[in-house]
PDB file of C-alpha atoms in Angstrom:
ATOM      1  CA  MET A  26      13.839  39.655  40.694  1.00 44.00           C
ATOM      2  CA  GLN A  27      12.508  39.543  37.171  1.00 50.00           C
ATOM      3  CA  THR A  28      10.100  36.767  36.254  1.00 50.00           C
ATOM      4  CA  ARG A  29      10.328  35.324  32.754  1.00 57.00           C
ATOM      5  CA  ASN A  30       6.881  34.824  31.280  1.00 63.00           C
ATOM      6  CA  TYR A  31       7.597  33.093  27.956  1.00 61.00           C
ATOM      7  CA  HIS A  32      10.082  30.811  26.273  1.00 59.00           C
ATOM      8  CA  GLU A  33      10.596  30.516  22.591  1.00 64.00           C
ATOM      9  CA  THR A  34       9.461  27.409  20.791  1.00 62.00           C
ATOM     10  CA  SER A  35       9.085  26.577  17.111  1.00 67.00           C
ATOM     11  CA  SER A  36       5.418  27.556  17.406  1.00 65.00           C
ATOM     12  CA  GLY A  37       6.256  30.911  19.008  1.00 67.00           C
ATOM     13  CA  PRO A  38       6.344  32.165  22.555  1.00 68.00           C
ATOM     14  CA  THR A  39       4.947  29.674  25.019  1.00 69.00           C
ATOM     15  CA  PRO A  40       4.054  30.741  28.587  1.00 70.00           C
ATOM     16  CA  TYR A  41       6.132  29.298  31.361  1.00 71.00           C
ATOM     17  CA  THR A  42       4.292  27.285  33.951  1.00 73.00           C
ATOM     18  CA  ALA A  43       4.353  28.446  37.552  1.00 73.00           C
ATOM     19  CA  ALA A  44       6.751  25.625  38.319  1.00 74.00           C
ATOM     20  CA  GLU A  45       9.097  26.668  35.484  1.00 72.00           C
ATOM     21  CA  ASN A  46       9.017  30.293  36.709  1.00 68.00           C
ATOM     22  CA  ALA A  47       9.712  29.198  40.261  1.00 70.00           C
ATOM     23  CA  ALA A  48      12.654  27.043  39.122  1.00 70.00           C
ATOM     24  CA  TRP A  49      14.086  29.913  37.055  1.00 67.00           C
ATOM     25  CA  GLU A  50      13.760  32.365  39.948  1.00 69.00           C
ATOM     26  CA  ALA A  51      15.466  29.878  42.299  1.00 67.00           C
ATOM     27  CA  GLU A  52      18.292  29.463  39.817  1.00 71.00           C
ATOM     28  CA  GLN A  53      18.715  33.227  39.555  1.00 64.00           C
ATOM     29  CA  ALA A  54      18.624  33.657  43.348  1.00 64.00           C
ATOM     30  CA  ALA A  55      21.292  30.968  43.755  1.00 64.00           C
ATOM     31  CA  TYR A  56      23.470  32.661  41.159  1.00 62.00           C
ATOM     32  CA  LEU A  57      23.123  36.049  42.822  1.00 58.00           C
ATOM     33  CA  ALA A  58      23.770  34.598  46.291  1.00 60.00           C
ATOM     34  CA  ALA A  59      26.975  33.007  45.002  1.00 60.00           C
ATOM     35  CA  ALA A  60      28.172  36.130  43.168  1.00 61.00           C
ATOM     36  CA  PHE A  61      27.155  38.694  45.823  1.00 70.00           C
ATOM     37  CA  PRO A  62      30.077  38.099  48.239  1.00 76.00           C
ATOM     38  CA  ASP A  63      32.498  38.393  45.336  1.00 83.00           C
ATOM     39  CA  PHE A  64      30.900  41.674  44.271  1.00 83.00           C
ATOM     40  CA  LYS A  65      31.142  43.073  47.783  1.00 84.00           C
ATOM     41  CA  ALA A  66      34.757  41.989  48.148  1.00 88.00           C
ATOM     42  CA  ALA A  67      35.693  43.521  44.765  1.00 88.00           C
ATOM     43  CA  SER A  68      33.864  46.750  45.687  1.00 90.00           C
ATOM     44  CA  VAL A  69      35.778  47.073  48.964  1.00 90.00           C
ATOM     45  CA  LEU A  70      39.074  46.520  47.151  1.00 89.00           C
ATOM     46  CA  GLN A  71      38.111  49.166  44.587  1.00 91.00           C
ATOM     47  CA  ILE A  72      37.311  51.699  47.309  1.00 92.00           C
ATOM     48  CA  ASP A  73      40.634  51.075  49.070  1.00 91.00           C
ATOM     49  CA  ALA A  74      42.566  51.289  45.816  1.00 91.00           C
ATOM     50  CA  ALA A  75      40.896  54.575  44.780  1.00 91.00           C
ATOM     51  CA  VAL A  76      41.738  56.187  48.152  1.00 91.00           C
ATOM     52  CA  LEU A  77      45.274  54.845  48.173  1.00 89.00           C
ATOM     53  CA  ALA A  78      45.889  56.205  44.678  1.00 86.00           C
ATOM     54  CA  ILE A  79      44.996  59.674  45.971  1.00 84.00           C
ATOM     55  CA  TYR A  80      47.075  59.271  49.116  1.00 80.00           C
ATOM     56  CA  ASP A  81      50.072  58.300  47.014  1.00 76.00           C
ATOM     57  CA  ARG A  82      49.962  61.511  44.941  1.00 70.00           C
ATOM     58  CA  PRO A  83      50.593  64.150  47.567  1.00 59.00           C
ATOM     59  CA  MET A  84      52.508  61.891  49.866  1.00 62.00           C
ATOM     60  CA  THR A  85      55.326  61.585  47.330  1.00 64.00           C
ATOM     61  CA  LEU A  86      56.145  65.235  48.072  1.00 71.00           C
ATOM     62  CA  GLY A  87      54.880  65.070  51.646  1.00 75.00           C
ATOM     63  CA  LYS A  88      58.118  66.119  53.318  1.00 84.00           C
ATOM     64  CA  GLU A  89      58.397  69.157  51.034  1.00 86.00           C
ATOM     65  CA  TYR A  90      54.780  70.116  51.714  1.00 85.00           C
ATOM     66  CA  GLU A  91      55.223  69.731  55.454  1.00 89.00           C
ATOM     67  CA  SER A  92      58.352  71.898  55.598  1.00 93.00           C
ATOM     68  CA  ARG A  93      56.771  74.576  53.379  1.00 94.00           C
ATOM     69  CA  GLU A  94      53.673  74.556  55.573  1.00 94.00           C
ATOM     70  CA  LYS A  95      55.804  74.905  58.725  1.00 95.00           C
ATOM     71  CA  ALA A  96      57.705  77.831  57.135  1.00 96.00           C
ATOM     72  CA  ALA A  97      54.421  79.512  56.191  1.00 96.00           C
ATOM     73  CA  ALA A  98      52.952  78.971  59.691  1.00 96.00           C
ATOM     74  CA  ASP A  99      56.137  80.325  61.335  1.00 96.00           C
ATOM     75  CA  TYR A 100      56.117  83.381  59.041  1.00 96.00           C
ATOM     76  CA  LYS A 101      52.424  84.062  59.771  1.00 97.00           C
ATOM     77  CA  ALA A 102      52.986  83.571  63.534  1.00 97.00           C
ATOM     78  CA  ALA A 103      55.749  86.219  63.319  1.00 97.00           C
ATOM     79  CA  GLY A 104      53.159  88.650  61.903  1.00 97.00           C
ATOM     80  CA  TYR A 105      54.516  88.250  58.371  1.00 97.00           C
ATOM     81  CA  THR A 106      57.647  90.166  59.422  1.00 95.00           C
ATOM     82  CA  GLY A 107      61.272  89.332  59.725  1.00 94.00           C
ATOM     83  CA  PRO A 108      63.339  87.097  57.457  1.00 95.00           C
ATOM     84  CA  VAL A 109      61.271  85.115  54.968  1.00 96.00           C
ATOM     85  CA  PRO A 110      61.972  81.408  55.506  1.00 95.00           C
ATOM     86  CA  ALA A 111      63.888  79.920  52.580  1.00 95.00           C
ATOM     87  CA  ARG A 112      61.276  77.228  51.959  1.00 94.00           C
ATOM     88  CA  LEU A 113      58.592  79.917  51.656  1.00 95.00           C
ATOM     89  CA  ALA A 114      60.746  82.219  49.506  1.00 95.00           C
ATOM     90  CA  GLY A 115      61.511  79.214  47.262  1.00 94.00           C
ATOM     91  CA  PHE A 116      57.812  79.172  46.399  1.00 94.00           C
ATOM     92  CA  ALA A 117      56.903  82.898  46.536  1.00 95.00           C
ATOM     93  CA  THR A 118      59.614  84.196  44.229  1.00 95.00           C
ATOM     94  CA  PRO A 119      59.095  81.872  41.225  1.00 95.00           C
ATOM     95  CA  ALA A 120      55.272  82.144  41.681  1.00 95.00           C
ATOM     96  CA  GLY A 121      55.490  85.950  41.545  1.00 97.00           C
ATOM     97  CA  MET A 122      53.846  86.342  44.979  1.00 96.00           C
ATOM     98  CA  THR A 123      54.690  88.327  48.038  1.00 97.00           C
ATOM     99  CA  PRO A 124      55.792  86.195  50.996  1.00 97.00           C
ATOM    100  CA  THR A 125      52.491  86.988  52.703  1.00 97.00           C
ATOM    101  CA  GLN A 126      50.473  85.831  49.698  1.00 97.00           C
ATOM    102  CA  ALA A 127      52.566  82.691  49.426  1.00 96.00           C
ATOM    103  CA  ALA A 128      52.226  81.927  53.124  1.00 97.00           C
ATOM    104  CA  ASP A 129      48.451  82.372  53.051  1.00 97.00           C
ATOM    105  CA  LEU A 130      48.142  80.208  49.927  1.00 95.00           C
ATOM    106  CA  VAL A 131      50.319  77.444  51.388  1.00 94.00           C
ATOM    107  CA  LEU A 132      48.319  77.427  54.619  1.00 95.00           C
ATOM    108  CA  SER A 133      45.031  77.444  52.731  1.00 94.00           C
ATOM    109  CA  GLN A 134      46.084  74.535  50.530  1.00 90.00           C
ATOM    110  CA  SER A 135      47.405  72.658  53.545  1.00 90.00           C
ATOM    111  CA  ALA A 136      44.059  73.020  55.287  1.00 92.00           C
ATOM    112  CA  GLN A 137      42.270  71.886  52.127  1.00 89.00           C
ATOM    113  CA  MET A 138      44.583  68.864  51.871  1.00 86.00           C
ATOM    114  CA  ARG A 139      44.021  67.886  55.495  1.00 88.00           C
ATOM    115  CA  GLY A 140      40.271  68.183  55.088  1.00 92.00           C
ATOM    116  CA  ALA A 141      40.423  66.055  51.912  1.00 90.00           C
ATOM    117  CA  LEU A 142      42.501  63.419  53.623  1.00 89.00           C
ATOM    118  CA  ASP A 143      40.069  63.307  56.541  1.00 93.00           C
ATOM    119  CA  SER A 144      37.159  62.925  54.106  1.00 95.00           C
ATOM    120  CA  LEU A 145      38.952  60.211  52.203  1.00 94.00           C
ATOM    121  CA  GLY A 146      39.544  58.287  55.425  1.00 94.00           C
ATOM    122  CA  ASP A 147      35.874  58.528  56.290  1.00 95.00           C
ATOM    123  CA  LEU A 148      34.838  57.426  52.796  1.00 96.00           C
ATOM    124  CA  ARG A 149      37.233  54.495  52.951  1.00 95.00           C
ATOM    125  CA  MET A 150      35.572  53.365  56.187  1.00 96.00           C
ATOM    126  CA  ARG A 151      32.186  53.429  54.444  1.00 95.00           C
ATOM    127  CA  LYS A 152      33.331  50.254  52.714  1.00 94.00           C
ATOM    128  CA  TYR A 153      31.781  48.530  55.726  1.00 95.00           C
ATOM    129  CA  GLU A 154      28.386  49.762  54.512  1.00 95.00           C
ATOM    130  CA  VAL A 155      29.014  47.784  51.314  1.00 93.00           C
ATOM    131  CA  GLN A 156      29.942  44.731  53.345  1.00 91.00           C
ATOM    132  CA  ARG A 157      26.803  45.036  55.484  1.00 92.00           C
ATOM    133  CA  ALA A 158      24.441  45.461  52.505  1.00 90.00           C
ATOM    134  CA  THR A 159      21.904  42.697  52.244  1.00 88.00           C
ATOM    135  CA  THR A 160      21.190  43.090  48.511  1.00 87.00           C
ATOM    136  CA  GLU A 161      23.351  43.662  45.497  1.00 85.00           C
ATOM    137  CA  ALA A 162      21.316  46.751  44.609  1.00 89.00           C
ATOM    138  CA  ALA A 163      21.964  48.292  48.020  1.00 91.00           C
ATOM    139  CA  ALA A 164      25.671  47.430  47.810  1.00 91.00           C
ATOM    140  CA  ARG A 165      25.920  48.961  44.346  1.00 91.00           C
ATOM    141  CA  THR A 166      24.161  52.157  45.476  1.00 95.00           C
ATOM    142  CA  VAL A 167      26.524  52.639  48.415  1.00 95.00           C
ATOM    143  CA  HIS A 168      29.570  51.720  46.323  1.00 94.00           C
ATOM    144  CA  THR A 169      28.595  54.147  43.558  1.00 95.00           C
ATOM    145  CA  ASP A 170      28.063  56.962  46.079  1.00 96.00           C
ATOM    146  CA  ILE A 171      31.419  56.335  47.761  1.00 96.00           C
ATOM    147  CA  MET A 172      33.288  56.179  44.457  1.00 95.00           C
ATOM    148  CA  ALA A 173      31.622  59.403  43.210  1.00 96.00           C
ATOM    149  CA  GLN A 174      32.680  61.248  46.354  1.00 96.00           C
ATOM    150  CA  ILE A 175      36.228  59.912  46.107  1.00 95.00           C
ATOM    151  CA  ALA A 176      36.398  61.070  42.472  1.00 94.00           C
ATOM    152  CA  ALA A 177      35.112  64.515  43.467  1.00 95.00           C
ATOM    153  CA  ILE A 178      37.882  64.839  46.082  1.00 93.00           C
ATOM    154  CA  ALA A 179      40.500  63.616  43.626  1.00 90.00           C
ATOM    155  CA  SER A 180      39.306  66.202  41.083  1.00 90.00           C
ATOM    156  CA  ALA A 181      39.362  69.002  43.679  1.00 87.00           C
ATOM    157  CA  LEU A 182      42.939  68.107  44.647  1.00 82.00           C
ATOM    158  CA  GLY A 183      43.997  68.209  41.031  1.00 74.00           C
TER     159      GLY A 183
END
């Protein structure tokens, strides 16, 4: 906590007495103690909201993604031979890819999405580190780290 050394008077800066400094520090500590739980609660809500915003993006098309992933997995399991599943062809043709390229891309993106969702879940649970923090500085550090990692995942997912 910062100690104030002087206060302004008409004759210029006048040093605080030890008692005045102690009173000021106690006032600041009381303020921080009162505001700290609110900061932690707001930080936890912000972490949840950031993760939920990312979950909402791909989940809107979740059924489509799941059926395309299944079609790609089935096609790959068949050794990339036989009839191309309609859901896979519906992506490969407009994208100018072979069915094999499309299947591999769909499966790669699906694996990336699952990994990102797992990471987001882990990051969201780190909100308990914010709640356990004993100082505002520690809570801010953890919160900043979590939010930066969430933003990086969001950016990677596009």
